[in-house]
Tab-separated table of C-alpha atoms and ligand atoms in Angstrom:
chain	number	residue	atom	x	y	z
A	227	UNK	CA	-104.051	75.421	17.192
A	228	UNK	CA	-106.606	77.776	16.390
A	229	UNK	CA	-107.706	78.060	20.373
A	230	UNK	CA	-104.935	78.294	22.909
A	231	UNK	CA	-106.373	79.821	26.039
A	232	UNK	CA	-102.515	80.042	27.373
A	233	UNK	CA	-101.682	82.349	23.970
A	234	UNK	CA	-102.386	86.036	24.927
A	235	UNK	CA	-100.987	89.153	23.770
A	236	UNK	CA	-100.326	90.455	27.233
A	237	UNK	CA	-98.068	87.936	28.175
A	238	UNK	CA	-96.321	89.470	25.013
A	239	UNK	CA	-95.490	92.673	26.808
A	240	UNK	CA	-93.266	93.848	29.391
A	241	UNK	CA	-96.506	93.890	31.749
A	242	UNK	CA	-94.899	90.016	31.937
A	243	UNK	CA	-91.479	90.378	34.545
A	244	UNK	CA	-90.436	86.609	32.215
A	245	UNK	CA	-91.098	88.871	29.006
A	246	UNK	CA	-89.659	92.135	29.614
A	247	UNK	CA	-86.421	90.293	30.777
A	248	UNK	CA	-86.270	88.579	27.774
A	249	UNK	CA	-89.117	88.635	25.507
A	250	UNK	CA	-87.352	85.331	23.634
A	251	UNK	CA	-87.732	83.217	26.555
A	252	UNK	CA	-91.560	84.010	25.487
A	253	UNK	CA	-91.252	84.146	22.206
A	254	UNK	CA	-89.390	81.097	21.012
A	255	UNK	CA	-91.663	77.905	22.510
A	256	UNK	CA	-94.669	80.177	21.237
A	257	UNK	CA	-92.962	80.022	17.610
A	258	UNK	CA	-92.047	76.413	17.968
A	259	UNK	CA	-95.141	74.737	18.893
A	260	UNK	CA	-97.842	77.357	18.386
A	261	UNK	CA	-96.526	78.967	15.398
A	262	UNK	CA	-100.875	80.320	15.128
A	263	UNK	CA	-102.420	80.324	18.202
A	264	UNK	CA	-105.832	82.093	19.592
A	265	UNK	CA	-105.923	85.437	21.974
A	266	UNK	CA	-109.874	85.007	22.481
A	267	UNK	CA	-109.170	87.716	25.174
A	268	UNK	CA	-107.727	89.962	22.669
A	269	UNK	CA	-109.616	88.641	19.554
A	270	UNK	CA	-107.053	88.388	17.459
A	271	UNK	CA	-104.008	85.167	15.893
A	272	UNK	CA	-101.134	85.653	17.692
A	273	UNK	CA	-98.637	84.727	14.398
A	274	UNK	CA	-94.858	84.244	15.182
A	275	UNK	CA	-93.189	82.279	12.174
A	276	UNK	CA	-91.384	84.829	10.103
A	277	UNK	CA	-93.024	83.119	6.642
A	278	UNK	CA	-96.346	83.691	8.035
A	279	UNK	CA	-96.049	87.379	9.469
A	280	UNK	CA	-93.909	88.097	6.231
A	281	UNK	CA	-97.623	86.857	4.148
A	282	UNK	CA	-99.528	88.980	6.296
A	283	UNK	CA	-97.765	92.483	5.876
A	284	UNK	CA	-97.334	91.501	2.171
A	285	UNK	CA	-100.937	91.280	1.496
A	286	UNK	CA	-102.007	94.548	-0.005
A	287	UNK	CA	-105.709	93.350	0.434
A	288	UNK	CA	-105.946	93.661	4.531
A	289	UNK	CA	-107.343	96.432	6.888
A	290	UNK	CA	-106.202	98.487	9.505
A	291	UNK	CA	-109.821	99.624	10.007
A	292	UNK	CA	-110.886	98.021	13.175
A	293	UNK	CA	-114.508	98.768	12.201
A	294	UNK	CA	-114.307	96.388	9.298
A	295	UNK	CA	-113.062	93.454	12.296
A	296	UNK	CA	-115.583	90.726	13.658
A	297	UNK	CA	-117.464	91.755	16.839
A	298	UNK	CA	-114.854	89.526	19.185
A	299	UNK	CA	-111.862	91.562	17.472
A	300	UNK	CA	-111.497	93.640	20.759
A	301	UNK	CA	-108.170	95.228	20.619
A	302	UNK	CA	-109.234	96.166	17.010
A	303	UNK	CA	-112.830	97.733	18.196
A	304	UNK	CA	-111.018	99.443	21.048
A	305	UNK	CA	-108.455	101.395	18.773
A	306	UNK	CA	-111.621	102.601	16.537
A	307	UNK	CA	-114.051	103.260	19.523
A	308	UNK	CA	-111.695	106.212	20.659
A	309	UNK	CA	-112.431	108.148	17.178
A	310	UNK	CA	-114.959	111.090	17.194
A	311	UNK	CA	-117.450	109.828	14.470
A	312	UNK	CA	-118.845	113.367	13.444
A	313	UNK	CA	-115.602	114.015	11.272
A	314	UNK	CA	-114.668	112.235	7.866
A	315	UNK	CA	-112.022	109.559	9.250
A	316	UNK	CA	-109.218	110.753	7.343
A	317	UNK	CA	-109.426	113.947	9.162
A	318	UNK	CA	-109.302	112.397	12.405
A	319	UNK	CA	-107.206	109.003	12.199
A	320	UNK	CA	-103.607	109.241	10.260
A	321	UNK	CA	-102.672	106.916	7.136
A	322	UNK	CA	-101.263	104.516	10.257
A	323	UNK	CA	-105.178	103.354	10.394
A	324	UNK	CA	-106.254	104.177	7.432
A	325	UNK	CA	-107.568	101.630	3.973
A	326	UNK	CA	-107.377	103.012	0.230
A	327	UNK	CA	-108.385	104.887	-1.476
A	328	UNK	CA	-107.736	107.550	1.663
A	329	UNK	CA	-104.742	105.622	2.585
A	330	UNK	CA	-103.439	105.672	-1.197
A	331	UNK	CA	-104.595	109.336	-1.912
A	332	UNK	CA	-102.719	110.878	2.296
A	333	UNK	CA	-99.408	108.491	1.678
A	334	UNK	CA	-98.657	109.320	-1.925
A	335	UNK	CA	-97.439	112.618	-1.732
A	336	UNK	CA	-96.145	112.812	2.233
A	337	UNK	CA	-93.699	109.973	0.549
A	338	UNK	CA	-92.944	111.765	-2.104
A	339	UNK	CA	-91.911	115.063	-0.394
A	340	UNK	CA	-90.384	112.849	2.729
A	341	UNK	CA	-88.168	110.558	0.544
A	342	UNK	CA	-86.857	113.626	-1.227
A	343	UNK	CA	-86.281	115.917	2.194
A	344	UNK	CA	-84.402	112.641	3.776
A	345	UNK	CA	-82.186	112.334	0.747
A	346	UNK	CA	-80.827	115.959	0.669
A	347	UNK	CA	-80.594	116.295	5.378
A	348	UNK	CA	-77.485	114.269	5.755
A	349	UNK	CA	-75.734	117.337	6.408
A	350	UNK	CA	-78.425	118.952	8.732
A	351	UNK	CA	-78.873	115.243	10.407
A	352	UNK	CA	-74.281	115.085	11.246
A	353	UNK	CA	-75.077	118.708	12.818
A	354	UNK	CA	-77.856	117.667	14.920
A	355	UNK	CA	-76.156	114.562	16.082
A	356	UNK	CA	-72.296	116.725	16.553
A	357	UNK	CA	-74.614	118.976	18.734
A	358	UNK	CA	-76.333	116.452	20.805
A	359	UNK	CA	-72.630	115.263	21.278
A	360	UNK	CA	-71.116	118.412	22.043
A	361	UNK	CA	-73.267	118.867	25.309
A	362	UNK	CA	-72.257	115.804	26.599
A	363	UNK	CA	-69.688	116.188	29.428
A	364	UNK	CA	-67.572	113.118	29.466
A	365	UNK	CA	-65.662	113.839	32.912
A	366	UNK	CA	-68.610	112.000	34.552
A	367	UNK	CA	-70.828	109.625	33.794
A	368	UNK	CA	-74.387	110.608	31.909
A	369	UNK	CA	-77.511	109.030	31.147
A	370	UNK	CA	-76.992	108.323	27.471
A	371	UNK	CA	-80.995	107.851	26.521
A	372	UNK	CA	-81.412	111.346	28.228
A	373	UNK	CA	-78.298	113.305	26.496
A	374	UNK	CA	-78.378	111.579	22.965
A	375	UNK	CA	-81.022	108.926	22.234
A	376	UNK	CA	-83.784	110.981	23.141
A	377	UNK	CA	-82.945	114.654	21.743
A	378	UNK	CA	-81.559	113.441	18.011
A	379	UNK	CA	-84.790	112.020	16.471
A	380	UNK	CA	-86.791	115.352	17.999
A	381	UNK	CA	-84.460	117.646	16.411
A	382	UNK	CA	-83.676	115.336	13.707
A	383	UNK	CA	-87.250	115.406	12.010
A	384	UNK	CA	-87.847	118.770	13.172
A	385	UNK	CA	-85.034	120.030	10.980
A	386	UNK	CA	-87.068	118.354	8.228
A	387	UNK	CA	-90.270	119.632	8.587
A	388	UNK	CA	-88.862	123.000	9.139
A	389	UNK	CA	-89.383	123.691	12.906
A	390	UNK	CA	-87.775	126.851	13.406
A	391	UNK	CA	-85.461	127.963	16.403
A	392	UNK	CA	-87.869	130.073	18.253
A	393	UNK	CA	-90.494	127.072	18.302
A	394	UNK	CA	-87.949	124.253	18.744
A	395	UNK	CA	-89.055	123.858	22.854
A	396	UNK	CA	-92.075	123.794	22.709
A	397	UNK	CA	-92.120	121.211	19.670
A	398	UNK	CA	-89.779	118.784	21.371
A	399	UNK	CA	-92.125	119.265	24.533
A	400	UNK	CA	-95.237	118.884	22.290
A	401	UNK	CA	-93.516	115.909	20.647
A	402	UNK	CA	-92.747	114.308	24.028
A	403	UNK	CA	-96.573	114.568	25.114
A	404	UNK	CA	-97.941	113.164	21.892
A	405	UNK	CA	-95.626	110.119	22.603
A	406	UNK	CA	-98.040	109.894	25.723
A	407	UNK	CA	-100.484	108.336	22.940
A	408	UNK	CA	-98.957	105.107	22.770
A	409	UNK	CA	-99.127	104.053	26.088
A	410	UNK	CA	-102.960	102.325	26.928
A	411	UNK	CA	-102.437	102.785	30.686
A	412	UNK	CA	-101.638	106.010	30.670
A	413	UNK	CA	-102.879	107.541	33.882
A	414	UNK	CA	-105.944	110.383	33.342
A	415	UNK	CA	-103.293	113.010	33.882
A	416	UNK	CA	-100.885	112.111	31.109
A	417	UNK	CA	-104.255	112.186	28.743
A	418	UNK	CA	-104.353	115.654	29.876
A	419	UNK	CA	-101.296	116.325	28.774
A	420	UNK	CA	-101.509	114.117	25.552
A	421	UNK	CA	-104.641	116.014	24.087
A	422	UNK	CA	-102.779	119.368	24.832
A	423	UNK	CA	-100.187	118.207	23.236
A	424	UNK	CA	-101.939	116.980	19.892
A	425	UNK	CA	-103.840	120.209	20.209
A	426	UNK	CA	-101.094	122.678	20.489
A	427	UNK	CA	-99.334	120.560	17.390
A	428	UNK	CA	-102.300	120.987	15.646
A	429	UNK	CA	-102.672	124.209	15.845
A	430	UNK	CA	-98.823	124.938	15.251
A	431	UNK	CA	-98.832	122.779	12.117
A	432	UNK	CA	-101.876	124.697	10.684
A	433	UNK	CA	-100.666	128.348	11.384
A	434	UNK	CA	-97.068	126.639	9.320
A	435	UNK	CA	-99.009	125.664	6.855
A	436	UNK	CA	-100.788	129.063	6.223
A	437	UNK	CA	-97.565	130.847	6.549
A	438	UNK	CA	-95.552	128.402	3.662
A	439	UNK	CA	-98.458	129.148	1.356
A	440	UNK	CA	-97.954	132.804	1.317
A	441	UNK	CA	-93.924	132.185	1.270
A	442	UNK	CA	-92.616	128.850	1.132
A	443	UNK	CA	-89.189	127.977	2.975
A	444	UNK	CA	-86.819	125.160	1.908
A	445	UNK	CA	-88.889	122.457	4.310
A	446	UNK	CA	-91.284	119.828	3.924
A	447	UNK	CA	-94.214	121.875	4.818
A	448	UNK	CA	-93.412	123.672	2.037
A	449	UNK	CA	-92.999	120.991	-0.102
A	450	UNK	CA	-96.422	119.482	1.005
A	451	UNK	CA	-98.001	122.624	0.400
A	452	UNK	CA	-96.414	123.111	-3.482
A	453	UNK	CA	-97.474	119.428	-3.803
A	454	UNK	CA	-101.500	120.491	-3.013
A	455	UNK	CA	-101.476	123.494	-5.194
A	456	UNK	CA	-100.373	120.773	-7.747
A	457	UNK	CA	-103.422	118.697	-7.453
A	458	UNK	CA	-102.138	116.538	-4.275
A	459	UNK	CA	-105.798	115.440	-3.050
A	460	UNK	CA	-104.500	115.747	0.644
A	461	UNK	CA	-106.387	119.094	2.650
A	462	UNK	CA	-105.062	120.614	5.221
A	463	UNK	CA	-106.050	119.208	8.548
A	464	UNK	CA	-104.924	115.735	6.870
A	465	UNK	CA	-101.455	117.007	6.230
A	466	UNK	CA	-101.325	118.397	9.942
A	467	UNK	CA	-102.885	115.060	11.159
A	468	UNK	CA	-100.413	112.997	9.060
A	469	UNK	CA	-97.414	115.360	9.965
A	470	UNK	CA	-98.005	114.624	14.242
A	471	UNK	CA	-98.156	110.734	13.090
A	472	UNK	CA	-94.622	111.289	11.521
A	473	UNK	CA	-93.874	112.367	15.406
A	474	UNK	CA	-95.452	109.879	16.614
A	475	UNK	CA	-94.102	107.098	14.408
A	476	UNK	CA	-90.505	108.358	14.582
A	477	UNK	CA	-89.503	109.847	17.785
A	478	UNK	CA	-89.336	106.988	20.507
A	479	UNK	CA	-88.729	104.087	18.003
A	480	UNK	CA	-85.492	105.897	16.672
A	481	UNK	CA	-84.883	106.803	19.998
A	482	UNK	CA	-84.912	103.154	20.796
A	483	UNK	CA	-82.798	102.089	17.685
A	484	UNK	CA	-80.049	104.518	18.786
A	485	UNK	CA	-80.238	102.997	22.553
A	486	UNK	CA	-80.376	99.542	21.896
A	487	UNK	CA	-77.577	99.592	19.474
A	488	UNK	CA	-75.867	101.379	21.667
A	489	UNK	CA	-76.111	99.348	24.338
A	490	UNK	CA	-75.458	96.119	21.960
A	491	UNK	CA	-72.394	97.340	20.832
A	492	UNK	CA	-71.058	97.738	24.074
A	493	UNK	CA	-71.823	94.726	25.113
A	494	UNK	CA	-70.227	93.072	22.597
A	495	UNK	CA	-66.791	94.770	21.701
A	496	UNK	CA	-65.547	92.595	19.177
A	497	UNK	CA	-68.848	94.115	17.217
A	498	UNK	CA	-67.351	97.554	17.941
A	499	UNK	CA	-63.952	97.023	17.344
A	500	UNK	CA	-65.287	95.678	13.455
A	501	UNK	CA	-67.249	99.002	12.838
A	502	UNK	CA	-64.511	101.107	14.253
A	503	UNK	CA	-62.572	99.518	11.809
A	504	UNK	CA	-64.380	99.611	9.244
A	505	UNK	CA	-67.415	102.961	9.027
A	506	UNK	CA	-68.585	101.180	6.140
A	507	UNK	CA	-70.451	98.366	8.333
A	508	UNK	CA	-72.590	100.939	9.605
A	509	UNK	CA	-75.645	100.417	6.972
A	510	UNK	CA	-75.271	96.742	8.040
A	511	UNK	CA	-75.131	97.391	11.854
A	512	UNK	CA	-78.336	99.060	11.641
A	513	UNK	CA	-80.126	96.347	10.168
A	514	UNK	CA	-77.977	93.594	12.530
A	515	UNK	CA	-79.555	95.959	15.743
A	516	UNK	CA	-83.294	95.992	13.896
A	517	UNK	CA	-83.649	92.439	13.700
A	518	UNK	CA	-81.878	91.188	16.746
A	519	UNK	CA	-83.867	94.250	19.138
A	520	UNK	CA	-86.127	96.029	17.206
A	521	UNK	CA	-87.997	98.876	18.612
A	522	UNK	CA	-91.611	97.299	17.382
A	523	UNK	CA	-92.845	94.054	18.669
A	524	UNK	CA	-96.072	93.668	16.589
A	525	UNK	CA	-98.266	95.286	13.986
A	526	UNK	CA	-102.218	94.256	13.359
A	527	UNK	CA	-104.089	93.532	10.095
A	528	UNK	CA	-107.328	92.488	9.573
A	529	UNK	CA	-107.715	89.880	6.958
A	530	UNK	CA	-110.586	90.616	4.000
A	531	UNK	CA	-109.803	86.971	2.670
A	532	UNK	CA	-109.558	83.573	3.876
A	533	UNK	CA	-106.564	82.290	4.113
A	534	UNK	CA	-104.600	79.697	6.220
A	535	UNK	CA	-101.250	79.901	8.006
A	536	UNK	CA	-99.078	77.689	9.402
A	537	UNK	CA	-102.147	74.890	9.020
A	538	UNK	CA	-104.298	76.978	10.847
A	539	UNK	CA	-107.306	78.465	9.039
A	540	UNK	CA	-107.817	82.299	9.607
A	541	UNK	CA	-111.494	84.186	7.699
A	542	UNK	CA	-112.086	87.561	6.733
A	543	UNK	CA	-112.898	89.829	9.083
A	544	UNK	CA	-110.492	87.912	11.610
A	545	UNK	CA	-107.529	90.078	12.854
A	546	UNK	CA	-104.113	89.268	13.062
A	547	UNK	CA	-101.540	90.351	15.065
A	548	UNK	CA	-97.560	89.958	13.682
A	549	UNK	CA	-94.757	89.587	16.107
A	550	UNK	CA	-92.198	91.176	14.592
A	551	UNK	CA	-89.613	90.660	18.003
A	552	UNK	CA	-90.563	86.914	16.830
A	553	UNK	CA	-89.869	86.630	13.054
A	554	UNK	CA	-86.634	88.466	13.541
A	555	UNK	CA	-85.236	85.598	14.745
A	556	UNK	CA	-86.768	82.845	13.432
A	557	UNK	CA	-84.246	80.134	12.754
A	558	UNK	CA	-85.870	79.097	9.590
A	559	UNK	CA	-84.858	81.953	8.083
A	560	UNK	CA	-81.952	83.411	9.667
A	561	UNK	CA	-78.398	80.733	10.805
A	562	UNK	CA	-77.599	81.775	14.207
A	563	UNK	CA	-80.047	83.663	15.066
A	564	UNK	CA	-79.702	84.322	18.726
A	565	UNK	CA	-76.056	86.305	17.640
A	566	UNK	CA	-75.548	89.715	17.105
A	567	UNK	CA	-73.288	89.678	14.119
A	568	UNK	CA	-72.876	93.272	12.920
A	569	UNK	CA	-71.403	91.841	9.389
A	570	UNK	CA	-73.424	89.013	8.421
A	571	UNK	CA	-75.536	89.285	5.366
A	572	UNK	CA	-78.824	88.356	6.436
A	573	UNK	CA	-82.610	87.957	4.782
A	574	UNK	CA	-84.412	91.298	5.611
A	575	UNK	CA	-86.162	91.461	9.083
A	576	UNK	CA	-89.838	92.924	9.239
A	577	UNK	CA	-89.164	95.522	12.092
A	578	UNK	CA	-90.791	98.160	9.371
A	579	UNK	CA	-93.490	95.898	8.811
A	580	UNK	CA	-94.837	95.372	5.224
A	581	UNK	CA	-96.919	96.326	2.512
A	582	UNK	CA	-98.559	99.200	1.721
A	583	UNK	CA	-98.221	100.115	5.702
A	584	UNK	CA	-94.491	99.779	5.268
A	585	UNK	CA	-93.271	102.304	7.623
A	586	UNK	CA	-92.428	105.438	6.325
A	587	UNK	CA	-90.101	106.499	8.510
A	588	UNK	CA	-87.723	103.970	7.562
A	589	UNK	CA	-85.120	105.735	5.096
A	590	UNK	CA	-84.266	108.310	7.768
A	591	UNK	CA	-84.505	106.146	10.701
A	592	UNK	CA	-81.887	103.924	9.077
A	593	UNK	CA	-79.852	107.090	8.414
A	594	UNK	CA	-79.963	108.686	11.804
A	595	UNK	CA	-79.413	105.424	13.117
A	596	UNK	CA	-75.964	104.683	11.324
A	597	UNK	CA	-74.720	108.277	11.686
A	598	UNK	CA	-75.801	108.395	15.877
A	599	UNK	CA	-74.380	105.233	16.251
A	600	UNK	CA	-70.992	106.008	14.538
A	601	UNK	CA	-70.279	109.016	15.598
A	602	UNK	CA	-71.172	108.465	18.900
A	603	UNK	CA	-68.252	105.480	19.393
A	604	UNK	CA	-66.061	107.821	17.227
A	605	UNK	CA	-66.379	110.467	19.619
A	606	UNK	CA	-66.094	107.745	22.450
A	607	UNK	CA	-64.229	105.003	21.587
A	608	UNK	CA	-64.262	103.416	25.209
A	609	UNK	CA	-67.986	104.479	26.221
A	610	UNK	CA	-69.004	102.059	28.644
A	611	UNK	CA	-72.511	100.569	30.512
A	612	UNK	CA	-72.139	102.286	34.402
A	613	UNK	CA	-73.306	98.971	36.121
A	614	UNK	CA	-72.886	96.081	33.396
A	615	UNK	CA	-74.242	93.369	36.197
A	616	UNK	CA	-77.324	95.801	36.993
A	617	UNK	CA	-80.651	94.938	35.117
A	618	UNK	CA	-81.212	96.605	32.432
A	619	UNK	CA	-84.201	99.466	32.603
A	620	UNK	CA	-86.009	98.229	30.125
A	621	UNK	CA	-89.544	100.792	29.864
A	622	UNK	CA	-92.729	98.846	30.458
A	623	UNK	CA	-94.441	100.325	27.208
A	624	UNK	CA	-96.414	97.556	25.616
A	625	UNK	CA	-95.327	96.303	22.557
A	626	UNK	CA	-91.978	98.703	22.116
A	627	UNK	CA	-88.654	97.650	23.248
A	628	UNK	CA	-86.376	99.977	24.294
A	629	UNK	CA	-84.467	101.377	27.907
A	630	UNK	CA	-86.077	104.081	29.937
A	631	UNK	CA	-82.299	104.966	31.194
A	632	UNK	CA	-78.565	103.483	30.225
A	633	UNK	CA	-76.302	105.083	32.165
A	634	UNK	CA	-72.923	105.401	30.729
A	635	UNK	CA	-68.968	106.380	31.010
A	636	UNK	CA	-66.921	107.832	28.195
L	992	HEM	C1	-86.509	102.552	13.887
L	992	HEM	C2	-87.162	103.154	14.047
L	992	HEM	C3	-88.840	102.217	13.593
L	992	HEM	C4	-89.330	101.498	13.386
L	992	HEM	C5	-88.558	100.139	14.358
L	992	HEM	C6	-90.597	101.784	13.052
L	992	HEM	C7	-91.441	100.386	12.915
L	992	HEM	C8	-92.635	100.768	12.411
L	992	HEM	C9	-93.382	99.514	12.015
L	992	HEM	C10	-93.425	98.150	12.552
L	992	HEM	C11	-94.819	100.608	11.218
L	992	HEM	C12	-95.779	99.422	10.841
L	992	HEM	C13	-95.747	99.216	9.143
L	992	HEM	C14	-97.050	97.994	9.019
L	992	HEM	O1	-98.050	97.932	9.781
L	992	HEM	O2	-96.624	97.255	8.233
L	992	HEM	C15	-94.249	101.675	11.331
L	992	HEM	C16	-95.159	102.663	10.313
L	992	HEM	C17	-94.987	104.235	10.193
L	992	HEM	N1	-93.715	104.363	10.909
L	992	HEM	FE1	-92.103	103.752	11.287
L	992	HEM	N2	-90.457	103.014	12.580
L	992	HEM	C18	-89.279	103.726	12.689
L	992	HEM	C19	-89.296	104.768	12.046
L	992	HEM	C20	-90.319	105.821	11.755
L	992	HEM	C21	-89.734	107.140	11.778
L	992	HEM	C22	-88.590	107.602	11.677
L	992	HEM	C23	-91.256	107.731	11.077
L	992	HEM	C24	-91.129	109.200	10.497
L	992	HEM	C25	-90.370	110.053	10.313
L	992	HEM	C26	-91.922	107.038	10.969
L	992	HEM	C27	-93.391	106.817	10.541
L	992	HEM	C28	-94.141	105.720	10.621
L	992	HEM	C29	-95.171	106.266	10.058
L	992	HEM	C30	-96.371	107.522	9.257
L	992	HEM	C31	-96.057	104.698	9.804
L	992	HEM	C32	-97.635	104.341	9.218
L	992	HEM	C33	-97.224	104.242	7.907
L	992	HEM	C34	-98.320	103.533	6.660
L	992	HEM	O3	-99.248	103.198	7.602
L	992	HEM	O4	-98.429	103.659	5.757
L	992	HEM	N3	-91.364	105.324	11.609
L	992	HEM	N4	-93.122	102.038	11.495
């Protein structure tokens, strides 16, 4: 079980046409017969059962720092090699790949300010969703991704962070630019765009931090500046970097939550009927979309202790890749896992990861998903996919599942 030439992370990406069409054709046999499989090329263990993935993610002693991995953990080292070494790691690597004490030092104040903002942003999010819906011309077919799923998360995070209307157009462009960082197969031209977007966003946020220090406003940046003044140990470079991390971590994922959810509701009219008859089901709907067709496939940890998973020994310094999509359909945890049922009360999914790196954006993603899907179908209850028989246009981005386009008519 520890050495398996056929288990390969590359086969668990849309580069594999079978996986792209239906990931579960590949994941199901892996989970059933080789739940902990070694990928020698990537230098990681591929973990597909819920119980094992949950155990790894809940373990707060694990690391996200590739430098702490054994030499043959190629994927982990590749990520680390891209970081400059002449600056403190916490100023070039966001919380996503930091370990404690830096991770806790940076995440704690940001989480406190961010969660408080999300609690009070419902009305503003409703306005963002309504504005996107108002801009749609329902008289002709339209691309739901471009018209709705893409702009809503960017405008929502802009409102929370405190981006003014003058900067919004630039901000939208930079946000799409930094998302290119998620694509390991980007072209050299795209890498140039990515670097430009990163620099522009960093300069923009540094300028805003300075301004909020002089004239506080009602937004997340001002909240963070106030926490700094009250003693929170996060410097301006770290703050700007982690504000960018909110965009990178949050935009495409929430776009895909809304896009995948809308597609599932259109393909399952009975479930849509349930939602429209009882809008209180929106929170359960979003959890079921996240379980059934979540936006992210994987998250990784470096072990710092020896453990055993499904009978397979794994040593400290070895890398483990948890396959969230496989765990979320594990029949050992879910009844009838291959069915999309919006009012099923199921065990929590793993789509937001777990432990100390549990997605900081989860409360926002959940609220946005609920408002967006409910309002979309309340406005256009007969929304249909234009060509239901055509292959869905899944993006070819490793470790993410979302649609490039979704042409619909109202
Ligand atoms: C449906 C939407 C989303 C999904 C499926 C998702 C999924 C994830 C996953 C799987 C992780 C890694 C967790 C781990 O390794 O245990 C993560 C981390 C993170 N997410 Fe999200 N995310 C979503 C939305 C958001 C939003 C809206 C934001 C920001 C506003 C965000 C910001 C982040 C950040 C900054 C991290 C790193 C947290 C840390 O390392 O402490 N995400 N997310």
